Tab-separated table of C-alpha atoms in Angstrom:
chain	number	residue	atom	x	y	z
A	1	MET	CA	94.734	68.615	120.836
A	2	ILE	CA	92.256	65.947	119.686
A	3	ASP	CA	89.587	67.261	117.321
A	4	MET	CA	86.779	65.630	119.361
A	5	THR	CA	85.196	66.500	122.684
A	6	LEU	CA	84.784	64.037	125.511
A	7	GLY	CA	81.053	64.231	124.885
A	8	GLU	CA	81.490	63.193	121.255
A	9	ILE	CA	83.834	60.354	122.246
A	10	ALA	CA	81.376	59.121	124.871
A	11	ALA	CA	78.456	59.248	122.439
A	12	LEU	CA	80.267	57.429	119.640
A	13	SER	CA	81.594	54.775	122.010
A	14	GLY	CA	78.163	54.060	123.489
A	15	GLY	CA	79.669	54.608	126.922
A	16	VAL	CA	78.435	56.299	130.073
A	17	TRP	CA	80.112	59.491	131.287
A	18	THR	CA	80.588	59.563	135.070
A	19	GLY	CA	82.403	62.870	135.504
A	20	GLU	CA	81.383	66.511	135.703
A	21	ALA	CA	79.004	67.560	132.929
A	22	ALA	CA	81.084	70.630	132.105
A	23	LEU	CA	83.995	68.443	131.026
A	24	LEU	CA	81.974	66.937	128.182
A	25	ASN	CA	82.888	69.999	126.084
A	26	ALA	CA	86.608	69.558	126.725
A	27	HIS	CA	89.044	68.310	124.061
A	28	PRO	CA	91.707	65.798	125.204
A	29	ALA	CA	95.260	66.974	124.598
A	30	LYS	CA	96.249	63.491	123.418
A	31	ILE	CA	95.212	59.829	123.591
A	32	VAL	CA	97.481	57.355	125.398
A	33	THR	CA	97.401	53.645	126.170
A	34	ASP	CA	100.502	53.602	128.386
A	35	SER	CA	100.021	55.284	131.756
A	36	ARG	CA	103.611	56.526	131.632
A	37	ASP	CA	102.714	58.647	128.606
A	38	ALA	CA	99.753	60.281	130.343
A	39	GLY	CA	100.049	63.990	130.959
A	40	GLU	CA	98.028	67.124	131.493
A	41	GLY	CA	94.720	66.867	129.651
A	42	SER	CA	95.251	63.378	128.229
A	43	LEU	CA	92.657	60.653	127.612
A	44	PHE	CA	93.888	57.273	128.887
A	45	ILE	CA	92.471	54.123	127.280
A	46	ALA	CA	92.589	51.240	129.761
A	47	PHE	CA	93.042	48.008	127.824
A	48	ARG	CA	92.969	44.575	129.364
A	49	GLY	CA	95.956	42.765	127.845
A	50	GLU	CA	97.446	39.306	128.046
A	51	HIS	CA	100.087	40.369	130.546
A	52	THR	CA	98.636	43.453	132.215
A	53	ASP	CA	95.430	45.367	132.827
A	54	GLY	CA	95.323	49.087	132.146
A	55	HIS	CA	92.694	49.553	134.820
A	56	ARG	CA	95.400	48.984	137.440
A	57	TYR	CA	97.119	52.186	136.316
A	58	ILE	CA	94.132	54.539	136.401
A	59	PRO	CA	95.182	56.029	139.775
A	60	ASP	CA	98.576	56.814	138.249
A	61	VAL	CA	97.159	58.687	135.245
A	62	TRP	CA	95.113	60.943	137.533
A	63	LYS	CA	98.356	61.903	139.278
A	64	ARG	CA	99.867	62.724	135.889
A	65	GLY	CA	97.053	65.135	135.044
A	66	ALA	CA	94.825	62.996	132.816
A	67	LEU	CA	91.561	64.599	131.777
A	68	ALA	CA	89.560	61.385	131.466
A	69	VAL	CA	89.730	57.597	131.115
A	70	LEU	CA	87.980	55.248	128.690
A	71	CYS	CA	87.553	51.993	130.598
A	72	GLU	CA	85.286	49.125	131.636
A	73	GLU	CA	85.046	49.837	135.372
A	74	LYS	CA	83.202	52.514	137.332
A	75	GLY	CA	85.308	54.587	139.684
A	76	ALA	CA	84.726	56.977	142.531
A	77	ALA	CA	81.821	59.389	142.212
A	78	GLY	CA	82.632	62.277	139.880
A	79	GLU	CA	85.707	60.681	138.292
A	80	GLY	CA	86.022	61.520	134.606
A	81	ARG	CA	85.432	58.079	133.160
A	82	ILE	CA	83.760	56.931	129.952
A	83	VAL	CA	82.599	53.481	130.998
A	84	VAL	CA	81.998	50.983	128.181
A	85	GLU	CA	81.247	47.288	128.018
A	86	GLU	CA	84.448	46.411	126.122
A	87	VAL	CA	87.201	48.943	125.459
A	88	PHE	CA	88.534	47.565	122.185
A	89	ALA	CA	85.068	47.316	120.624
A	90	ALA	CA	84.300	50.873	121.766
A	91	LEU	CA	87.535	52.120	120.221
A	92	ARG	CA	86.633	50.570	116.869
A	93	LYS	CA	83.156	52.120	117.010
A	94	ILE	CA	84.618	55.589	117.514
A	95	ALA	CA	87.231	55.115	114.782
A	96	SER	CA	84.706	53.696	112.317
A	97	ALA	CA	82.435	56.683	112.857
A	98	ARG	CA	85.325	59.092	112.310
A	99	ARG	CA	86.288	57.268	109.117
A	100	GLY	CA	82.694	57.399	107.897
A	101	GLU	CA	82.585	61.183	108.274
A	102	ARG	CA	85.168	61.660	105.528
A	103	ASP	CA	84.642	61.283	101.795
A	104	ILE	CA	88.318	61.730	100.918
A	105	PRO	CA	91.052	59.512	99.420
A	106	PHE	CA	92.290	56.913	101.894
A	107	VAL	CA	95.550	55.187	100.999
A	108	GLY	CA	96.374	51.975	102.851
A	109	ILE	CA	99.924	50.638	102.967
A	110	THR	CA	101.049	47.134	103.798
A	111	GLY	CA	103.985	44.825	103.122
A	112	SER	CA	106.556	42.756	104.949
A	113	VAL	CA	109.215	45.460	104.773
A	114	GLY	CA	109.251	49.230	104.389
A	115	LYS	CA	105.682	50.153	105.352
A	116	THR	CA	106.615	53.140	107.486
A	117	THR	CA	109.139	54.418	104.946
A	118	ALA	CA	106.536	54.158	102.180
A	119	LYS	CA	103.924	55.861	104.367
A	120	GLU	CA	106.245	58.803	104.986
A	121	MET	CA	107.197	59.058	101.308
A	122	ILE	CA	103.611	58.846	100.063
A	123	ALA	CA	102.447	61.389	102.641
A	124	ALA	CA	105.276	63.731	101.618
A	125	VAL	CA	104.135	63.534	97.999
A	126	LEU	CA	100.412	63.911	98.687
A	127	SER	CA	101.130	66.870	100.981
A	128	GLU	CA	102.188	68.817	97.912
A	129	HIS	CA	98.541	68.783	96.783
A	130	PHE	CA	96.306	67.819	99.745
A	131	ALA	CA	96.078	68.570	103.446
A	132	THR	CA	97.349	65.088	104.265
A	133	PHE	CA	96.991	63.034	107.443
A	134	LYS	CA	99.327	60.098	108.102
A	135	THR	CA	99.298	57.557	110.887
A	136	PRO	CA	101.801	58.704	113.535
A	137	GLY	CA	104.982	56.703	114.105
A	138	SER	CA	104.311	52.993	113.741
A	139	MET	CA	100.652	53.038	114.797
A	140	ASN	CA	99.733	50.344	112.297
A	141	GLY	CA	97.963	47.603	114.274
A	142	GLN	CA	94.640	46.744	115.858
A	143	VAL	CA	95.029	49.438	118.523
A	144	GLY	CA	97.210	51.986	116.739
A	145	VAL	CA	95.074	52.376	113.614
A	146	PRO	CA	91.803	53.104	115.479
A	147	ILE	CA	93.548	55.640	117.710
A	148	ALA	CA	95.144	57.238	114.655
A	149	LEU	CA	91.736	57.598	112.992
A	150	MET	CA	90.399	59.217	116.163
A	151	THR	CA	93.130	61.855	116.001
A	152	MET	CA	92.585	62.753	112.335
A	153	PRO	CA	91.758	66.483	112.253
A	154	HIS	CA	88.888	68.155	110.463
A	155	GLY	CA	90.059	69.633	107.192
A	156	THR	CA	91.999	66.513	106.193
A	157	GLU	CA	91.860	66.088	102.408
A	158	ALA	CA	93.739	62.783	102.074
A	159	ALA	CA	94.779	60.091	104.578
A	160	VAL	CA	97.721	57.681	104.437
A	161	VAL	CA	97.291	54.734	106.797
A	162	GLU	CA	99.976	52.147	107.523
A	163	MET	CA	98.458	48.714	108.179
A	164	GLY	CA	100.491	45.926	109.779
A	165	ILE	CA	99.490	42.449	110.901
A	166	SER	CA	101.037	39.343	112.416
A	167	LEU	CA	98.035	36.991	112.856
A	168	PRO	CA	95.355	35.588	110.527
A	169	GLY	CA	92.203	37.696	110.344
A	170	GLU	CA	93.828	40.935	111.484
A	171	MET	CA	94.036	42.585	108.064
A	172	LYS	CA	90.361	42.016	107.329
A	173	LYS	CA	89.488	43.903	110.517
A	174	LEU	CA	91.763	46.779	109.509
A	175	GLY	CA	90.487	46.784	105.931
A	176	GLU	CA	86.886	46.991	107.099
A	177	LEU	CA	87.773	49.836	109.456
A	178	VAL	CA	89.959	51.983	107.173
A	179	ARG	CA	88.249	51.147	103.868
A	180	PRO	CA	91.124	52.396	101.681
A	181	GLY	CA	90.331	53.071	98.045
A	182	VAL	CA	94.006	52.769	97.123
A	183	GLY	CA	96.022	49.895	98.574
A	184	VAL	CA	99.827	49.916	98.349
A	185	PHE	CA	101.558	46.532	98.593
A	186	MET	CA	105.305	46.972	99.085
A	187	ASN	CA	106.434	43.317	99.118
A	188	ILE	CA	105.708	39.817	100.387
A	189	ALA	CA	108.576	38.347	102.380
A	190	ASP	CA	109.472	35.857	105.105
A	191	ALA	CA	107.925	37.690	108.053
A	192	HIS	CA	105.468	36.584	110.779
A	193	LEU	CA	105.813	33.024	109.510
A	194	GLU	CA	105.051	31.551	112.932
A	195	ALA	CA	101.388	32.417	112.412
A	196	LEU	CA	101.113	32.860	108.630
A	197	HIS	CA	103.303	29.834	107.723
A	198	ASP	CA	104.648	30.842	104.276
A	199	ARG	CA	104.721	33.694	101.779
A	200	GLU	CA	101.464	32.601	100.185
A	201	GLY	CA	99.866	32.843	103.624
A	202	VAL	CA	101.319	36.332	104.061
A	203	LEU	CA	99.939	37.354	100.658
A	204	ARG	CA	96.456	35.998	101.382
A	205	GLU	CA	96.289	37.880	104.657
A	206	LYS	CA	97.574	41.188	103.318
A	207	CYS	CA	95.207	41.196	100.332
A	208	ASP	CA	92.324	41.700	102.747
A	209	MET	CA	93.444	45.329	103.009
A	210	LEU	CA	91.187	46.007	100.010
A	211	CYS	CA	88.251	43.930	101.286
A	212	ALA	CA	86.033	47.030	101.430
A	213	ALA	CA	87.452	48.930	98.448
A	214	GLY	CA	84.705	48.074	95.948
A	215	ALA	CA	84.953	48.092	92.165
A	216	GLU	CA	86.660	51.501	92.117
A	217	GLY	CA	89.575	50.300	94.230
A	218	VAL	CA	93.168	50.426	93.019
A	219	ALA	CA	96.004	48.087	93.998
A	220	VAL	CA	99.439	49.715	93.712
A	221	VAL	CA	101.884	46.806	93.868
A	222	ASN	CA	105.590	46.091	93.670
A	223	GLY	CA	105.922	44.608	90.190
A	224	ASP	CA	109.354	43.190	90.994
A	225	ASP	CA	107.774	40.934	93.623
A	226	THR	CA	106.798	37.677	91.924
A	227	LEU	CA	103.822	36.935	94.150
A	228	LEU	CA	102.384	40.444	93.911
A	229	ARG	CA	102.966	40.755	90.185
A	230	GLY	CA	101.026	37.569	89.457
A	231	HIS	CA	98.172	38.060	91.895
A	232	ASP	CA	94.646	39.068	90.850
A	233	PHE	CA	93.435	41.624	93.402
A	234	GLY	CA	89.993	41.922	91.843
A	235	VAL	CA	90.542	45.657	91.214
A	236	ARG	CA	92.643	47.779	88.858
A	237	LYS	CA	96.337	47.082	89.412
A	238	ILE	CA	99.263	49.488	88.901
A	239	THR	CA	102.772	48.074	89.195
A	240	PHE	CA	105.919	49.895	90.277
A	241	GLY	CA	109.523	48.739	90.376
A	242	LEU	CA	112.836	48.639	88.564
A	243	GLY	CA	111.736	46.027	86.043
A	244	GLY	CA	111.065	47.159	82.499
A	245	ASN	CA	107.506	45.836	82.533
A	246	CYS	CA	106.403	47.916	85.534
A	247	ASP	CA	103.873	50.691	84.937
A	248	VAL	CA	105.909	53.122	87.052
A	249	ARG	CA	109.650	52.471	86.961
A	250	ALA	CA	112.974	54.210	87.500
A	251	GLU	CA	116.426	54.467	85.984
A	252	SER	CA	119.423	55.586	87.992
A	253	LEU	CA	121.065	58.943	87.298
A	254	GLY	CA	123.789	58.450	89.923
A	255	ASN	CA	124.305	60.210	93.229
A	256	GLY	CA	123.197	63.783	93.861
A	257	GLU	CA	124.202	66.415	96.389
A	258	GLN	CA	121.667	65.247	98.979
A	259	GLY	CA	121.020	61.631	97.999
A	260	GLN	CA	120.180	59.439	95.023
A	261	ARG	CA	119.111	60.792	91.642
A	262	TRP	CA	116.658	58.791	89.568
A	263	ARG	CA	114.525	59.216	86.482
A	264	ILE	CA	110.886	58.151	86.867
A	265	LEU	CA	109.146	56.743	83.802
A	266	ALA	CA	105.395	56.111	83.623
A	267	GLY	CA	103.619	56.157	80.262
A	268	ALA	CA	104.160	59.651	78.845
A	269	HIS	CA	105.788	60.801	82.114
A	270	ASP	CA	109.573	61.106	82.208
A	271	PHE	CA	111.127	63.305	84.913
A	272	PRO	CA	114.049	63.365	87.365
A	273	VAL	CA	113.772	63.114	91.154
A	274	GLU	CA	116.270	63.250	93.996
A	275	ILE	CA	115.681	60.943	96.957
A	276	PRO	CA	117.297	62.380	100.121
A	277	ALA	CA	117.954	58.959	101.680
A	278	TYR	CA	120.189	55.910	101.483
A	279	GLY	CA	119.429	52.493	99.987
A	280	VAL	CA	117.980	51.041	96.823
A	281	TYR	CA	114.757	50.109	98.629
A	282	MET	CA	114.136	53.838	99.108
A	283	VAL	CA	113.614	53.903	95.355
A	284	TYR	CA	110.698	51.506	95.764
A	285	ALA	CA	109.112	53.847	98.315
A	286	ALA	CA	109.560	56.744	95.887
A	287	LEU	CA	108.047	54.741	93.030
A	288	ALA	CA	105.089	53.726	95.183
A	289	ALA	CA	104.583	57.387	96.068
A	290	ALA	CA	104.761	58.371	92.405
A	291	ALA	CA	102.206	55.694	91.479
A	292	VAL	CA	99.814	56.885	94.192
A	293	GLY	CA	100.409	60.475	93.146
A	294	PHE	CA	99.499	59.752	89.525
A	295	THR	CA	96.427	57.782	90.676
A	296	LEU	CA	95.184	60.780	92.674
A	297	GLY	CA	95.903	63.339	89.967
A	298	LEU	CA	99.189	64.953	91.074
A	299	THR	CA	101.571	66.516	88.583
A	300	GLU	CA	105.172	65.502	87.882
A	301	GLU	CA	106.335	68.654	89.640
A	302	GLU	CA	104.317	67.869	92.768
A	303	ILE	CA	105.572	64.283	92.873
A	304	ALA	CA	109.219	65.302	92.447
A	305	ALA	CA	108.895	68.012	95.114
A	306	GLY	CA	107.266	65.614	97.582
A	307	ILE	CA	109.948	62.966	97.111
A	308	GLY	CA	112.564	65.620	97.697
A	309	HIS	CA	110.884	66.602	100.969
A	310	TYR	CA	110.985	63.072	102.416
A	311	ALA	CA	112.713	62.728	105.796
A	312	THR	CA	113.849	59.482	107.441
A	313	VAL	CA	112.039	58.321	110.584
A	314	GLY	CA	113.592	56.768	113.678
A	315	HIS	CA	116.140	53.972	113.301
A	316	ARG	CA	115.335	53.300	109.632
A	317	SER	CA	118.279	53.523	107.224
A	318	ARG	CA	119.585	56.655	108.910
A	319	LEU	CA	123.057	57.651	107.721
A	320	LEU	CA	125.480	58.876	110.383
A	321	ARG	CA	129.083	60.028	110.123
A	322	VAL	CA	131.049	58.867	113.161
A	323	HIS	CA	134.864	58.918	113.538
A	324	GLY	CA	135.299	59.039	109.769
A	325	MET	CA	132.996	56.035	109.327
A	326	THR	CA	129.624	55.846	107.592
A	327	ILE	CA	127.130	54.186	109.946
A	328	VAL	CA	123.812	52.942	108.591
A	329	ASP	CA	121.405	52.894	111.534
A	330	ASP	CA	118.727	50.343	110.598
A	331	CYS	CA	117.949	49.059	114.102
A	332	TYR	CA	114.180	49.222	113.818
A	333	ASN	CA	113.399	45.946	112.087
A	334	ALA	CA	114.867	42.957	110.275
A	335	ASN	CA	113.832	39.979	108.177
A	336	PRO	CA	115.524	38.130	105.298
A	337	TYR	CA	114.050	40.433	102.653
A	338	SER	CA	115.085	43.689	104.295
A	339	ASP	CA	118.494	42.322	105.322
A	340	ARG	CA	119.328	41.457	101.710
A	341	PHE	CA	118.262	44.906	100.540
A	342	ALA	CA	120.291	46.539	103.312
A	343	ILE	CA	123.394	44.537	102.407
A	344	ASP	CA	122.968	45.440	98.727
A	345	SER	CA	122.751	49.115	99.632
A	346	LEU	CA	125.727	48.881	102.002
A	347	MET	CA	127.884	47.542	99.173
A	348	GLU	CA	127.190	50.710	97.169
A	349	LEU	CA	129.021	52.784	99.812
A	350	PRO	CA	132.789	53.258	99.647
A	351	GLY	CA	135.130	51.692	102.189
A	352	ARG	CA	135.449	48.400	104.047
A	353	HIS	CA	131.997	46.868	104.426
A	354	VAL	CA	130.967	45.682	107.895
A	355	CYS	CA	127.630	44.188	108.974
A	356	VAL	CA	126.572	44.215	112.631
A	357	LEU	CA	123.507	41.992	112.823
A	358	GLY	CA	121.113	40.799	115.503
A	359	ASP	CA	118.306	38.262	115.410
A	360	MET	CA	115.514	38.319	112.838
A	361	ASN	CA	112.485	37.388	114.938
A	362	GLU	CA	109.189	35.603	114.189
A	363	LEU	CA	110.556	33.439	111.374
A	364	GLY	CA	109.114	30.149	112.596
A	365	GLU	CA	110.657	26.713	112.273
A	366	ASN	CA	113.006	27.710	109.429
A	367	SER	CA	114.600	30.529	111.425
A	368	ALA	CA	118.057	28.940	111.674
A	369	GLU	CA	118.137	28.234	107.942
A	370	LEU	CA	117.043	31.768	107.087
A	371	HIS	CA	119.781	33.238	109.315
A	372	ARG	CA	122.354	30.982	107.635
A	373	GLY	CA	121.094	32.217	104.268
A	374	ILE	CA	121.719	35.854	105.199
A	375	GLY	CA	125.226	34.989	106.396
A	376	ALA	CA	125.934	33.280	103.064
A	377	TYR	CA	124.455	36.253	101.191
A	378	ALA	CA	126.751	38.671	103.037
A	379	ARG	CA	129.788	36.558	102.158
A	380	GLU	CA	128.764	36.222	98.483
A	381	LYS	CA	128.209	39.980	98.178
A	382	GLY	CA	131.706	40.723	99.456
A	383	VAL	CA	131.041	41.919	103.011
A	384	ASP	CA	134.427	42.166	104.749
A	385	ALA	CA	133.350	41.483	108.337
A	386	LEU	CA	130.174	40.290	110.049
A	387	TYR	CA	129.692	40.761	113.810
A	388	THR	CA	126.620	39.228	115.461
A	389	ALA	CA	124.867	38.799	118.804
A	390	GLY	CA	121.624	37.037	119.730
A	391	ASN	CA	120.232	33.549	120.185
A	392	MET	CA	119.604	32.917	116.484
A	393	SER	CA	122.403	35.142	115.203
A	394	VAL	CA	125.004	32.440	115.730
A	395	HIS	CA	123.581	30.854	112.574
A	396	TYR	CA	124.695	33.828	110.472
A	397	GLY	CA	128.241	32.623	110.959
A	398	GLU	CA	127.386	29.129	109.726
A	399	GLY	CA	126.591	30.683	106.366
A	400	ALA	CA	129.187	33.444	106.361
A	401	GLY	CA	132.221	31.403	107.332
A	402	GLY	CA	135.459	33.158	108.219
A	403	ILE	CA	134.176	36.741	107.937
A	404	ALA	CA	131.854	36.231	110.948
A	405	ARG	CA	132.425	36.634	114.667
A	406	HIS	CA	129.684	35.965	117.195
A	407	PHE	CA	129.351	37.575	120.627
A	408	GLU	CA	127.541	36.048	123.574
A	409	SER	CA	125.462	39.165	124.188
A	410	ARG	CA	124.522	42.543	122.752
A	411	GLU	CA	126.505	44.156	125.565
A	412	ALA	CA	129.647	42.189	124.723
A	413	LEU	CA	129.299	43.168	121.068
A	414	ALA	CA	128.811	46.840	121.939
A	415	LYS	CA	131.914	46.800	124.141
A	416	ALA	CA	134.157	45.178	121.514
A	417	LEU	CA	132.868	46.923	118.397
A	418	PRO	CA	134.706	50.278	118.588
A	419	ALA	CA	138.065	48.499	118.502
A	420	LEU	CA	136.991	46.346	115.533
A	421	LEU	CA	136.094	49.278	113.306
A	422	ARG	CA	138.331	51.827	111.634
A	423	GLU	CA	138.155	55.093	109.770
A	424	GLY	CA	136.638	54.762	106.312
A	425	ASP	CA	134.424	51.776	107.182
A	426	ALA	CA	130.827	51.534	105.979
A	427	VAL	CA	128.901	49.839	108.787
A	428	LEU	CA	125.368	48.436	108.746
A	429	ILE	CA	123.692	47.937	112.158
A	430	LYS	CA	120.464	45.953	111.792
A	431	ALA	CA	118.245	43.707	113.922
A	432	SER	CA	114.628	43.140	114.859
A	433	HIS	CA	113.270	45.941	117.018
A	434	SER	CA	112.992	43.801	120.142
A	435	CYS	CA	116.766	43.161	120.043
A	436	ARG	CA	117.324	46.841	120.935
A	437	PHE	CA	120.448	47.191	118.801
A	438	GLU	CA	120.306	50.952	119.259
A	439	TYR	CA	122.318	50.040	122.387
A	440	VAL	CA	125.115	48.923	120.046
A	441	LEU	CA	124.811	52.119	118.011
A	442	ASP	CA	124.918	54.243	121.169
A	443	ALA	CA	128.215	52.587	122.141
A	444	LEU	CA	129.758	53.957	118.946
A	445	LEU	CA	128.222	57.388	119.364
A	446	GLU	CA	129.463	57.631	122.960
A	447	GLU	CA	132.999	57.106	121.696
A	448	GLU	CA	132.876	60.532	120.020
């Protein structure tokens, strides 16, 4: 249940309530922007988008039991509508007011790769000390972040907000809305280059996360990232990473019963942690969480406990055991940076190493070259077989040479893959989210 009444939402939005007065004291069960997600007691926000108009689906949400609608059009007499001049502006007004009510630590997280993983890890650590709110799922954009702030419950003592962008100017809007005092920068990589052009453009855009932080702000940055390490954020900077010069760093202690064991070193701090997840980039999430934890006054014990309580989310580096094989389900996202990290981590697993890769999207005019580079990287690292599908994925093979085989479609790849794999294989399945490579994973799971 949302911790706001319809009356409060209407007042903060500047809108006009057209329904029964008694409903103004009701709390929506949830907030939705997709009519298919509407249910009993929900508040539907009717956005006008480039390809569709949410107002068209208002009749459908009533049938699904919606409590009210936030929209720009008046309806029939007595319908439970909050009518505003412009829905997106109203949403930001509500979210900004909710943010302004709270004098608590806000931690913003951005980066080209690993934002959601870092958010979950940092929230797990802070939850050992604070009643911690985190943005649900991947609600990290211009719509998701305001809705997330609206759902933040009273009693929250710390907030962890994932902040993602793809266009110039977007991060400044998010930074002004969230106003994080601590900004975590995971990495700067080749992502969203169609609009941001190059890594320097990505860095400039993401630095606006701290545009409202003030002199007391803290930038927690990946010190192994050349661009981040050398950048002046205008606030105190704490670096994390595997490099010896990082303020918060780690040394491997080998594998543990439930995952990786590492030793975290930060000034006088020296303590072991166990990360219950696969991949070296998980160490960066743990180090970021440790750095934030130290910044907000947590103890070594609290930080270690929080890291140990981390749980993977969705199709992000999830380890599965199927037919005697180790499957790394990383279907959620892909770009050159994360693909290299995923291949590095795959090579740490025993067995024959197989990569199943789809397109890396939004890479701009150098997309073909960047795909070729990943193919060459897989070959150089010793990957035994590379199977691909997608319009740009054919270029993987141009870099990988004889280890690669390209399929004309995702469906063709899914059909052939079970016969190409064998017991003992370590298999990475990775592609941009829009490629829907979970279809390929499901083909393997259905073989059980």
